[in-house]
PDB file of C-alpha atoms in Angstrom:
ATOM      1  CA  MET I1492     -21.779  10.937  -3.821  1.00 43.00           C
ATOM      2  CA  LEU I1493     -23.933   8.787  -5.911  1.00 41.00           C
ATOM      3  CA  PRO I1494     -23.249   5.425  -5.490  1.00 43.00           C
ATOM      4  CA  TRP I1495     -23.470   4.810  -9.446  1.00 40.00           C
ATOM      5  CA  LYS I1496     -20.404   7.514  -8.956  1.00 41.00           C
ATOM      6  CA  ARG I1497     -18.550   5.961  -6.494  1.00 47.00           C
ATOM      7  CA  ALA I1498     -18.754   2.183  -8.045  1.00 43.00           C
ATOM      8  CA  LEU I1499     -17.299   4.264 -11.530  1.00 41.00           C
ATOM      9  CA  ARG I1500     -13.970   5.466  -9.426  1.00 48.00           C
ATOM     10  CA  PRO I1501     -12.247   2.242  -9.490  1.00 47.00           C
ATOM     11  CA  LEU I1502     -13.075   1.719 -13.301  1.00 43.00           C
ATOM     12  CA  SER I1503     -11.629   4.720 -14.247  1.00 44.00           C
ATOM     13  CA  ALA I1504      -8.711   4.462 -12.610  1.00 47.00           C
ATOM     14  CA  LEU I1505      -7.988   0.778 -14.367  1.00 46.00           C
ATOM     15  CA  LEU I1506      -9.064   2.553 -17.263  1.00 44.00           C
ATOM     16  CA  LEU I1507      -6.207   5.591 -16.649  1.00 43.00           C
ATOM     17  CA  ALA I1508      -3.896   3.375 -15.319  1.00 45.00           C
ATOM     18  CA  VAL I1509      -4.088   1.500 -18.810  1.00 45.00           C
ATOM     19  CA  ALA I1510      -3.939   4.522 -21.246  1.00 45.00           C
ATOM     20  CA  LEU I1511      -0.798   5.592 -18.857  1.00 43.00           C
ATOM     21  CA  ALA I1512       0.975   2.555 -19.857  1.00 45.00           C
ATOM     22  CA  VAL I1513       0.010   2.282 -23.730  1.00 44.00           C
ATOM     23  CA  THR I1514       1.351   5.917 -24.506  1.00 46.00           C
ATOM     24  CA  PRO I1515       4.260   5.927 -26.272  1.00 46.00           C
ATOM     25  CA  ALA I1516       5.632   8.364 -24.203  1.00 42.00           C
ATOM     26  CA  ALA I1517       5.154  10.944 -21.722  1.00 40.00           C
ATOM     27  CA  THR I1518       4.796  14.391 -22.446  1.00 36.00           C
ATOM     28  CA  ALA I1519       7.594  17.190 -21.223  1.00 36.00           C
ATOM     29  CA  THR I1520       4.957  18.516 -18.666  1.00 36.00           C
ATOM     30  CA  ALA I1521       4.293  15.253 -17.151  1.00 39.00           C
ATOM     31  CA  THR I1522       8.614  14.388 -16.815  1.00 39.00           C
ATOM     32  CA  THR I1523       8.938  17.750 -15.084  1.00 36.00           C
ATOM     33  CA  THR I1524       5.714  17.422 -13.070  1.00 39.00           C
ATOM     34  CA  ALA I1525       8.029  13.723 -11.724  1.00 42.00           C
ATOM     35  CA  ALA I1526      11.038  15.318 -11.264  1.00 41.00           C
ATOM     36  CA  SER I1527       9.900  18.175  -9.227  1.00 38.00           C
ATOM     37  CA  ALA I1528       7.907  15.828  -6.912  1.00 42.00           C
ATOM     38  CA  ALA I1529      11.310  13.582  -6.500  1.00 44.00           C
ATOM     39  CA  ALA I1530      13.204  16.793  -5.712  1.00 40.00           C
ATOM     40  CA  ALA I1531      10.208  17.964  -3.501  1.00 43.00           C
ATOM     41  CA  PRO I1532      11.378  18.492   0.615  1.00 46.00           C
ATOM     42  CA  SER I1533      10.331  15.594   2.789  1.00 53.00           C
ATOM     43  CA  SER I1534       9.826  17.058   5.461  1.00 63.00           C
ATOM     44  CA  GLY I1535      12.639  14.959   6.717  1.00 90.00           C
ATOM     45  CA  TRP I1536      11.838  11.515   5.692  1.00 97.00           C
ATOM     46  CA  ASN I1537      14.227  10.045   3.165  1.00 97.00           C
ATOM     47  CA  ASP I1538      16.962  11.170   5.602  1.00 97.00           C
ATOM     48  CA  TYR I1539      20.506   8.630   5.065  1.00 96.00           C
ATOM     49  CA  SER I1540      21.975   9.760   8.263  1.00 96.00           C
ATOM     50  CA  CYS I1541      19.212   9.812  10.260  1.00 97.00           C
ATOM     51  CA  LYS I1542      20.075   6.873  13.220  1.00 97.00           C
ATOM     52  CA  PRO I1543      17.132   4.692  15.047  1.00 97.00           C
ATOM     53  CA  SER I1544      16.703   5.970  18.174  1.00 97.00           C
ATOM     54  CA  THR I1545      16.490   3.517  21.705  1.00 97.00           C
ATOM     55  CA  ALA I1546      12.769   4.221  21.797  1.00 97.00           C
ATOM     56  CA  HIS I1547      12.248   2.922  18.227  1.00 98.00           C
ATOM     57  CA  PRO I1548      15.145   0.808  17.446  1.00 97.00           C
ATOM     58  CA  ARG I1549      14.076   0.071  13.628  1.00 98.00           C
ATOM     59  CA  PRO I1550      13.643   2.410  10.254  1.00 98.00           C
ATOM     60  CA  VAL I1551      10.060   3.024   9.087  1.00 98.00           C
ATOM     61  CA  VAL I1552       9.825   2.192   4.736  1.00 98.00           C
ATOM     62  CA  LEU I1553       6.689   2.924   3.334  1.00 98.00           C
ATOM     63  CA  VAL I1554       5.664   1.251   0.408  1.00 98.00           C
ATOM     64  CA  HIS I1555       2.955   3.006  -1.961  1.00 98.00           C
ATOM     65  CA  GLY I1556      -0.209   1.712  -3.829  1.00 96.00           C
ATOM     66  CA  THR I1557      -0.902   1.663  -7.277  1.00 93.00           C
ATOM     67  CA  LEU I1558      -0.611   4.741  -9.359  1.00 91.00           C
ATOM     68  CA  GLY I1559       0.982   6.040  -6.268  1.00 94.00           C
ATOM     69  CA  ASN I1560       4.364   7.232  -5.683  1.00 96.00           C
ATOM     70  CA  SER I1561       7.152   7.690  -3.252  1.00 97.00           C
ATOM     71  CA  ILE I1562       6.288  11.288  -2.939  1.00 96.00           C
ATOM     72  CA  ASP I1563       2.646  11.990  -2.875  1.00 95.00           C
ATOM     73  CA  ASN I1564       1.518   8.997  -1.478  1.00 97.00           C
ATOM     74  CA  TRP I1565       3.275   9.576   2.250  1.00 98.00           C
ATOM     75  CA  LEU I1566       2.647  13.786   2.006  1.00 97.00           C
ATOM     76  CA  VAL I1567       0.948  13.092   5.348  1.00 97.00           C
ATOM     77  CA  LEU I1568       1.898   9.775   6.989  1.00 98.00           C
ATOM     78  CA  ALA I1569       5.867   9.947   6.534  1.00 98.00           C
ATOM     79  CA  PRO I1570       5.942  13.507   8.657  1.00 97.00           C
ATOM     80  CA  TYR I1571       3.551  11.716  11.631  1.00 97.00           C
ATOM     81  CA  LEU I1572       6.153   9.617  12.152  1.00 98.00           C
ATOM     82  CA  VAL I1573       8.849  11.729  11.534  1.00 97.00           C
ATOM     83  CA  LYS I1574       7.832  13.904  14.429  1.00 96.00           C
ATOM     84  CA  ARG I1575       7.179  10.997  16.663  1.00 97.00           C
ATOM     85  CA  GLY I1576      10.728  10.417  16.297  1.00 97.00           C
ATOM     86  CA  TYR I1577      11.217   7.517  13.716  1.00 98.00           C
ATOM     87  CA  CYS I1578      13.315   7.425  10.803  1.00 98.00           C
ATOM     88  CA  VAL I1579      11.417   7.130   7.679  1.00 98.00           C
ATOM     89  CA  PHE I1580      11.973   5.965   4.126  1.00 98.00           C
ATOM     90  CA  SER I1581       9.840   5.999   1.222  1.00 98.00           C
ATOM     91  CA  LEU I1582      11.007   4.035  -2.136  1.00 98.00           C
ATOM     92  CA  ASP I1583       9.042   3.978  -5.844  1.00 98.00           C
ATOM     93  CA  TYR I1584       8.370   0.407  -7.364  1.00 98.00           C
ATOM     94  CA  GLY I1585       6.768  -0.832 -10.692  1.00 97.00           C
ATOM     95  CA  GLN I1586       7.530   1.919 -13.122  1.00 96.00           C
ATOM     96  CA  LEU I1587       7.156   1.345 -16.460  1.00 93.00           C
ATOM     97  CA  PRO I1588       9.077   2.554 -19.350  1.00 91.00           C
ATOM     98  CA  ASN I1589       8.233   6.272 -20.344  1.00 88.00           C
ATOM     99  CA  VAL I1590       5.220   6.254 -17.496  1.00 88.00           C
ATOM    100  CA  PRO I1591       6.496   9.059 -15.051  1.00 89.00           C
ATOM    101  CA  PHE I1592       5.309   9.783 -11.467  1.00 90.00           C
ATOM    102  CA  PHE I1593       2.350   6.896 -11.644  1.00 92.00           C
ATOM    103  CA  HIS I1594       3.901   3.488 -10.365  1.00 95.00           C
ATOM    104  CA  GLY I1595       3.035   0.197  -9.220  1.00 95.00           C
ATOM    105  CA  LEU I1596       2.400  -0.914 -12.838  1.00 93.00           C
ATOM    106  CA  GLY I1597       5.058  -3.104 -13.032  1.00 95.00           C
ATOM    107  CA  PRO I1598       5.305  -7.135 -12.775  1.00 96.00           C
ATOM    108  CA  ILE I1599       4.762  -7.294  -8.926  1.00 97.00           C
ATOM    109  CA  ASP I1600       7.206 -10.367  -8.030  1.00 98.00           C
ATOM    110  CA  LYS I1601       9.631  -7.797  -9.897  1.00 98.00           C
ATOM    111  CA  SER I1602       8.695  -4.753  -7.437  1.00 98.00           C
ATOM    112  CA  ALA I1603       9.019  -6.878  -5.062  1.00 98.00           C
ATOM    113  CA  GLU I1604      12.619  -7.305  -5.376  1.00 98.00           C
ATOM    114  CA  GLN I1605      13.059  -3.672  -5.818  1.00 98.00           C
ATOM    115  CA  LEU I1606      11.778  -3.083  -2.081  1.00 98.00           C
ATOM    116  CA  LYS I1607      14.781  -6.418  -1.062  1.00 98.00           C
ATOM    117  CA  ALA I1608      17.523  -3.827  -2.434  1.00 98.00           C
ATOM    118  CA  PHE I1609      15.998  -1.036  -1.147  1.00 98.00           C
ATOM    119  CA  VAL I1610      15.440  -2.598   2.769  1.00 98.00           C
ATOM    120  CA  ASP I1611      19.211  -4.014   1.836  1.00 98.00           C
ATOM    121  CA  LYS I1612      20.050  -0.647   1.314  1.00 98.00           C
ATOM    122  CA  VAL I1613      18.013   1.382   4.737  1.00 98.00           C
ATOM    123  CA  LEU I1614      19.641  -1.386   6.585  1.00 98.00           C
ATOM    124  CA  ALA I1615      22.835  -0.802   5.586  1.00 98.00           C
ATOM    125  CA  SER I1616      22.769   3.176   6.027  1.00 98.00           C
ATOM    126  CA  THR I1617      20.633   3.206   9.711  1.00 98.00           C
ATOM    127  CA  GLY I1618      23.098  -0.136  11.654  1.00 98.00           C
ATOM    128  CA  ALA I1619      19.327  -1.749  12.246  1.00 98.00           C
ATOM    129  CA  ALA I1620      19.008  -5.181  11.894  1.00 97.00           C
ATOM    130  CA  LYS I1621      15.697  -5.289  10.835  1.00 98.00           C
ATOM    131  CA  THR I1622      12.731  -3.035   9.616  1.00 98.00           C
ATOM    132  CA  ASP I1623       8.726  -2.623  10.114  1.00 98.00           C
ATOM    133  CA  ILE I1624       7.326  -2.118   6.892  1.00 99.00           C
ATOM    134  CA  VAL I1625       4.116   0.237   6.287  1.00 98.00           C
ATOM    135  CA  GLY I1626       1.827  -0.074   3.096  1.00 98.00           C
ATOM    136  CA  HIS I1627      -1.224   1.348   0.923  1.00 98.00           C
ATOM    137  CA  SER I1628      -3.046  -0.887  -0.962  1.00 96.00           C
ATOM    138  CA  GLN I1629      -1.140  -3.044  -3.421  1.00 96.00           C
ATOM    139  CA  GLY I1630       1.778  -1.589  -1.077  1.00 98.00           C
ATOM    140  CA  GLY I1631       0.432  -3.232   1.805  1.00 98.00           C
ATOM    141  CA  MET I1632       0.457  -6.521   0.091  1.00 98.00           C
ATOM    142  CA  MET I1633       3.318  -6.934  -2.301  1.00 98.00           C
ATOM    143  CA  PRO I1634       5.640  -6.987   0.710  1.00 98.00           C
ATOM    144  CA  ARG I1635       4.557 -10.447   1.405  1.00 98.00           C
ATOM    145  CA  TYR I1636       5.572 -11.593  -1.406  1.00 98.00           C
ATOM    146  CA  TYR I1637       9.186 -10.017  -0.592  1.00 98.00           C
ATOM    147  CA  LEU I1638       8.702 -11.901   2.748  1.00 98.00           C
ATOM    148  CA  LYS I1639       7.813 -15.075   1.092  1.00 98.00           C
ATOM    149  CA  PHE I1640       9.955 -15.458  -1.405  1.00 98.00           C
ATOM    150  CA  LEU I1641      12.902 -13.218  -0.970  1.00 98.00           C
ATOM    151  CA  GLY I1642      14.624 -13.964   2.046  1.00 97.00           C
ATOM    152  CA  GLY I1643      12.481 -10.720   3.642  1.00 98.00           C
ATOM    153  CA  ALA I1644      11.642 -12.647   6.959  1.00 98.00           C
ATOM    154  CA  SER I1645      14.607 -12.300   8.567  1.00 98.00           C
ATOM    155  CA  LYS I1646      14.682  -8.567   7.774  1.00 98.00           C
ATOM    156  CA  VAL I1647      11.252  -7.206   9.066  1.00 98.00           C
ATOM    157  CA  ASN I1648       9.734  -7.200  12.006  1.00 98.00           C
ATOM    158  CA  ALA I1649       6.244  -6.093  11.011  1.00 98.00           C
ATOM    159  CA  LEU I1650       3.906  -5.417   8.089  1.00 98.00           C
ATOM    160  CA  VAL I1651       1.117  -2.743   8.388  1.00 98.00           C
ATOM    161  CA  GLY I1652      -0.994  -3.068   5.483  1.00 98.00           C
ATOM    162  CA  LEU I1653      -3.827  -0.011   4.710  1.00 98.00           C
ATOM    163  CA  ALA I1654      -6.037  -1.271   2.685  1.00 97.00           C
ATOM    164  CA  PRO I1655      -3.913  -3.937   1.084  1.00 97.00           C
ATOM    165  CA  ASN I1656      -5.568  -6.097  -1.662  1.00 96.00           C
ATOM    166  CA  ASN I1657      -4.269  -9.476  -0.179  1.00 97.00           C
ATOM    167  CA  HIS I1658      -6.687 -11.951  -1.896  1.00 96.00           C
ATOM    168  CA  GLY I1659      -7.312 -10.118  -4.770  1.00 92.00           C
ATOM    169  CA  THR I1660      -9.680  -7.616  -5.645  1.00 87.00           C
ATOM    170  CA  THR I1661     -13.215  -7.682  -7.837  1.00 75.00           C
ATOM    171  CA  LEU I1662     -12.842  -3.839  -8.474  1.00 67.00           C
ATOM    172  CA  ASN I1663     -16.606  -3.980  -7.287  1.00 48.00           C
ATOM    173  CA  GLY I1664     -17.422  -6.401  -9.909  1.00 38.00           C
ATOM    174  CA  PHE I1665     -15.756  -5.028 -13.056  1.00 40.00           C
ATOM    175  CA  THR I1666     -12.991  -7.519 -13.057  1.00 46.00           C
ATOM    176  CA  GLU I1667     -16.019 -10.328 -13.808  1.00 46.00           C
ATOM    177  CA  LEU I1668     -16.869  -8.286 -16.499  1.00 36.00           C
ATOM    178  CA  LEU I1669     -13.809  -7.981 -18.503  1.00 38.00           C
ATOM    179  CA  PRO I1670     -14.145 -11.763 -20.366  1.00 48.00           C
ATOM    180  CA  TYR I1671     -17.514  -9.931 -21.791  1.00 36.00           C
ATOM    181  CA  PHE I1672     -14.925  -8.060 -23.682  1.00 39.00           C
ATOM    182  CA  PRO I1673     -12.568  -9.543 -26.392  1.00 44.00           C
ATOM    183  CA  GLY I1674      -9.070  -8.893 -25.644  1.00 47.00           C
ATOM    184  CA  ALA I1675      -9.244  -6.603 -22.766  1.00 42.00           C
ATOM    185  CA  GLU I1676      -8.037  -8.879 -19.777  1.00 53.00           C
ATOM    186  CA  ASP I1677      -4.861  -9.084 -22.427  1.00 50.00           C
ATOM    187  CA  LEU I1678      -4.615  -5.915 -22.559  1.00 49.00           C
ATOM    188  CA  ILE I1679      -3.898  -5.511 -19.278  1.00 57.00           C
ATOM    189  CA  SER I1680      -2.371  -8.403 -18.520  1.00 57.00           C
ATOM    190  CA  THR I1681       0.132  -7.058 -21.578  1.00 62.00           C
ATOM    191  CA  HIS I1682       0.741  -3.177 -20.551  1.00 73.00           C
ATOM    192  CA  THR I1683      -0.181  -2.996 -16.692  1.00 84.00           C
ATOM    193  CA  PRO I1684       0.556  -6.724 -15.025  1.00 89.00           C
ATOM    194  CA  GLY I1685       0.859  -5.047 -11.854  1.00 91.00           C
ATOM    195  CA  LEU I1686      -3.105  -4.381 -12.028  1.00 88.00           C
ATOM    196  CA  ALA I1687      -3.639  -7.878 -13.752  1.00 88.00           C
ATOM    197  CA  ASP I1688      -1.573  -9.628 -10.736  1.00 93.00           C
ATOM    198  CA  GLN I1689      -3.890  -8.058  -8.528  1.00 92.00           C
ATOM    199  CA  MET I1690      -6.842  -9.535  -9.604  1.00 89.00           C
ATOM    200  CA  SER I1691      -8.950 -11.959  -7.623  1.00 89.00           C
ATOM    201  CA  GLY I1692      -8.045 -15.351  -8.996  1.00 91.00           C
ATOM    202  CA  SER I1693      -4.582 -14.482 -10.949  1.00 92.00           C
ATOM    203  CA  ALA I1694      -1.823 -16.838 -10.785  1.00 94.00           C
ATOM    204  CA  PHE I1695       0.274 -14.692  -8.700  1.00 96.00           C
ATOM    205  CA  MET I1696      -2.320 -14.074  -6.313  1.00 96.00           C
ATOM    206  CA  THR I1697      -2.823 -17.798  -6.189  1.00 97.00           C
ATOM    207  CA  ARG I1698       0.501 -17.939  -5.070  1.00 98.00           C
ATOM    208  CA  LEU I1699       1.237 -15.253  -2.925  1.00 98.00           C
ATOM    209  CA  ASN I1700      -1.104 -16.990  -0.842  1.00 97.00           C
ATOM    210  CA  GLU I1701      -0.890 -21.449  -1.272  1.00 97.00           C
ATOM    211  CA  GLY I1702       0.713 -22.473   2.136  1.00 96.00           C
ATOM    212  CA  GLY I1703      -0.877 -19.393   3.849  1.00 97.00           C
ATOM    213  CA  ASP I1704      -1.415 -15.844   4.388  1.00 98.00           C
ATOM    214  CA  THR I1705       1.870 -15.465   6.843  1.00 98.00           C
ATOM    215  CA  VAL I1706       5.513 -16.050   7.597  1.00 98.00           C
ATOM    216  CA  PRO I1707       6.985 -17.114  10.770  1.00 97.00           C
ATOM    217  CA  GLY I1708       9.070 -14.159  12.904  1.00 96.00           C
ATOM    218  CA  VAL I1709       6.802 -11.610  11.255  1.00 98.00           C
ATOM    219  CA  ARG I1710       3.837  -9.293  13.090  1.00 98.00           C
ATOM    220  CA  TYR I1711       0.882  -8.581  10.946  1.00 98.00           C
ATOM    221  CA  THR I1712      -1.626  -5.812  10.898  1.00 98.00           C
ATOM    222  CA  VAL I1713      -4.170  -5.211   8.536  1.00 98.00           C
ATOM    223  CA  ILE I1714      -6.023  -1.527   8.765  1.00 98.00           C
ATOM    224  CA  ALA I1715      -9.580  -2.000   6.345  1.00 98.00           C
ATOM    225  CA  THR I1716     -11.763   0.251   5.703  1.00 98.00           C
ATOM    226  CA  ARG I1717     -15.664  -1.285   4.699  1.00 97.00           C
ATOM    227  CA  TYR I1718     -16.399   1.818   2.317  1.00 97.00           C
ATOM    228  CA  ASP I1719     -13.431   0.897   0.041  1.00 94.00           C
ATOM    229  CA  GLU I1720     -14.621   1.147  -3.691  1.00 91.00           C
ATOM    230  CA  VAL I1721     -10.760  -0.219  -4.863  1.00 90.00           C
ATOM    231  CA  VAL I1722     -10.511  -3.589  -2.838  1.00 92.00           C
ATOM    232  CA  THR I1723     -13.369  -5.173  -2.668  1.00 90.00           C
ATOM    233  CA  PRO I1724     -14.941  -7.402  -0.867  1.00 92.00           C
ATOM    234  CA  PHE I1725     -13.050  -4.632   1.770  1.00 95.00           C
ATOM    235  CA  ARG I1726     -12.934  -7.974   4.195  1.00 96.00           C
ATOM    236  CA  SER I1727     -10.683  -9.873   1.667  1.00 96.00           C
ATOM    237  CA  GLN I1728      -8.246  -7.551   2.966  1.00 97.00           C
ATOM    238  CA  TYR I1729      -7.777  -9.409   5.944  1.00 98.00           C
ATOM    239  CA  LEU I1730      -5.141 -12.284   6.779  1.00 98.00           C
ATOM    240  CA  ASN I1731      -5.464 -15.104   8.454  1.00 97.00           C
ATOM    241  CA  GLY I1732      -2.482 -17.321  10.333  1.00 94.00           C
ATOM    242  CA  ALA I1733      -0.037 -16.295  13.624  1.00 89.00           C
ATOM    243  CA  ASN I1734       0.938 -12.801  14.799  1.00 96.00           C
ATOM    244  CA  VAL I1735      -2.339 -11.550  12.597  1.00 98.00           C
ATOM    245  CA  ARG I1736      -4.533  -8.226  14.075  1.00 98.00           C
ATOM    246  CA  ASN I1737      -7.138  -7.269  11.762  1.00 98.00           C
ATOM    247  CA  VAL I1738      -8.574  -3.659  12.411  1.00 98.00           C
ATOM    248  CA  LEU I1739     -12.124  -2.035  10.377  1.00 98.00           C
ATOM    249  CA  LEU I1740     -11.626   1.210  11.156  1.00 98.00           C
ATOM    250  CA  GLN I1741     -15.108   2.130  11.770  1.00 98.00           C
ATOM    251  CA  ASP I1742     -15.343  -0.399  14.550  1.00 98.00           C
ATOM    252  CA  LEU I1743     -12.494   2.001  15.948  1.00 98.00           C
ATOM    253  CA  CYS I1744     -14.680   5.346  14.857  1.00 98.00           C
ATOM    254  CA  PRO I1745     -17.793   4.567  13.350  1.00 98.00           C
ATOM    255  CA  ILE I1746     -18.002   8.100  12.160  1.00 97.00           C
ATOM    256  CA  ASP I1747     -14.919   7.406  10.041  1.00 98.00           C
ATOM    257  CA  LEU I1748     -16.457   7.740   6.409  1.00 97.00           C
ATOM    258  CA  SER I1749     -12.390   7.207   4.668  1.00 97.00           C
ATOM    259  CA  GLU I1750     -12.273   4.945   1.605  1.00 96.00           C
ATOM    260  CA  HIS I1751      -9.549   3.307  -0.382  1.00 95.00           C
ATOM    261  CA  LEU I1752      -7.623   6.687  -1.379  1.00 95.00           C
ATOM    262  CA  ALA I1753      -8.218   8.604   1.850  1.00 97.00           C
ATOM    263  CA  ILE I1754      -7.419   5.862   4.396  1.00 98.00           C
ATOM    264  CA  GLY I1755      -3.655   5.822   2.818  1.00 97.00           C
ATOM    265  CA  VAL I1756      -3.458   9.369   1.940  1.00 97.00           C
ATOM    266  CA  PHE I1757      -4.513  11.547   5.022  1.00 96.00           C
ATOM    267  CA  ASP I1758      -6.878   9.435   7.530  1.00 98.00           C
ATOM    268  CA  LEU I1759      -5.206  10.503  11.120  1.00 98.00           C
ATOM    269  CA  ILE I1760      -7.006   7.741  13.092  1.00 98.00           C
ATOM    270  CA  ALA I1761      -5.905   5.267  10.486  1.00 98.00           C
ATOM    271  CA  TYR I1762      -2.128   6.566  11.226  1.00 98.00           C
ATOM    272  CA  HIS I1763      -2.712   6.656  14.559  1.00 98.00           C
ATOM    273  CA  GLU I1764      -3.512   3.089  14.645  1.00 98.00           C
ATOM    274  CA  VAL I1765      -0.447   2.478  12.284  1.00 98.00           C
ATOM    275  CA  ALA I1766       1.934   3.994  15.230  1.00 98.00           C
ATOM    276  CA  ASN I1767       0.147   2.138  17.537  1.00 98.00           C
ATOM    277  CA  ALA I1768       1.212  -1.407  15.397  1.00 98.00           C
ATOM    278  CA  LEU I1769       4.784   0.358  15.248  1.00 98.00           C
ATOM    279  CA  ASP I1770       4.740   0.555  19.042  1.00 98.00           C
ATOM    280  CA  PRO I1771       3.065  -2.121  20.065  1.00 97.00           C
ATOM    281  CA  ALA I1772       4.354  -2.154  24.162  1.00 97.00           C
ATOM    282  CA  ASN I1773       3.333   1.932  24.133  1.00 97.00           C
ATOM    283  CA  ALA I1774      -0.006   1.698  21.957  1.00 97.00           C
ATOM    284  CA  LYS I1775      -3.049   4.185  23.071  1.00 97.00           C
ATOM    285  CA  ARG I1776      -6.443   3.816  22.422  1.00 97.00           C
ATOM    286  CA  THR I1777      -7.594   4.611  18.775  1.00 98.00           C
ATOM    287  CA  THR I1778     -10.908   6.833  18.961  1.00 97.00           C
ATOM    288  CA  CYS I1779     -12.166   9.276  16.630  1.00 97.00           C
ATOM    289  CA  ALA I1780     -10.546  11.826  19.253  1.00 97.00           C
ATOM    290  CA  SER I1781      -7.361  10.536  17.478  1.00 97.00           C
ATOM    291  CA  VAL I1782      -7.606  12.801  14.971  1.00 94.00           C
ATOM    292  CA  PHE I1783      -6.172  15.420  17.351  1.00 92.00           C
ATOM    293  CA  GLY I1784      -3.548  13.721  18.235  1.00 78.00           C
TER     294      GLY I1784
END
């Protein structure tokens, strides 16, 4: 892909999100598609009869990214973890009225409240004392609000972020151009607050990171890719604090070219490192060969 085309992708995603949000009502076709996705077989995850094993005593909650949903974001990772003996669950959050299928666009503090309720449901169902959370993009960052402000630290053992937007993004510099377009920032804030919250310097990001990135008692892993074109600069994804491990995908496999979407949706090398983060006592070195197992 030509560099300028790669650079336009985050802007296209931004415009798509706004277009979806300002559309008065979704078409019947989109609604049917969303309903079909929600009813799709989940290859063993979201099974509320699942009881954690001695080997994997904590259920895993998967948190999708912006414009994602509880099915599509996890068609590869969820079965990958189920096959390894985990009880796996995923939720939808950040829904906007009349916008099916594309979620994660609502205010992030409200999305964190949805996560809180979902974790309580999973813990009640499984009988576990704590859960582990794995999230992609916004889904790797939003749980930090739950941990820090909504009591989640007592219910979560580990947070693993795949390309998480931990300190805001410039979208390859596009957000810095918004002041040159009168009304653009207000449009985004009003109609897609979940996007506005993720911009560098937003009030949400300032509050989230005040007083430190982490909370005691939780293990944090960040898995980033140098080719990320959405959460930029990619090193802004890294966390500082106790019990933090920041991993660059290309340090594990130099030829892995995954960008922001791929690292969360189908990268088996990144997933191998997720499995290591969930079970560090039995971790196996992640290399390019990890794609085979």
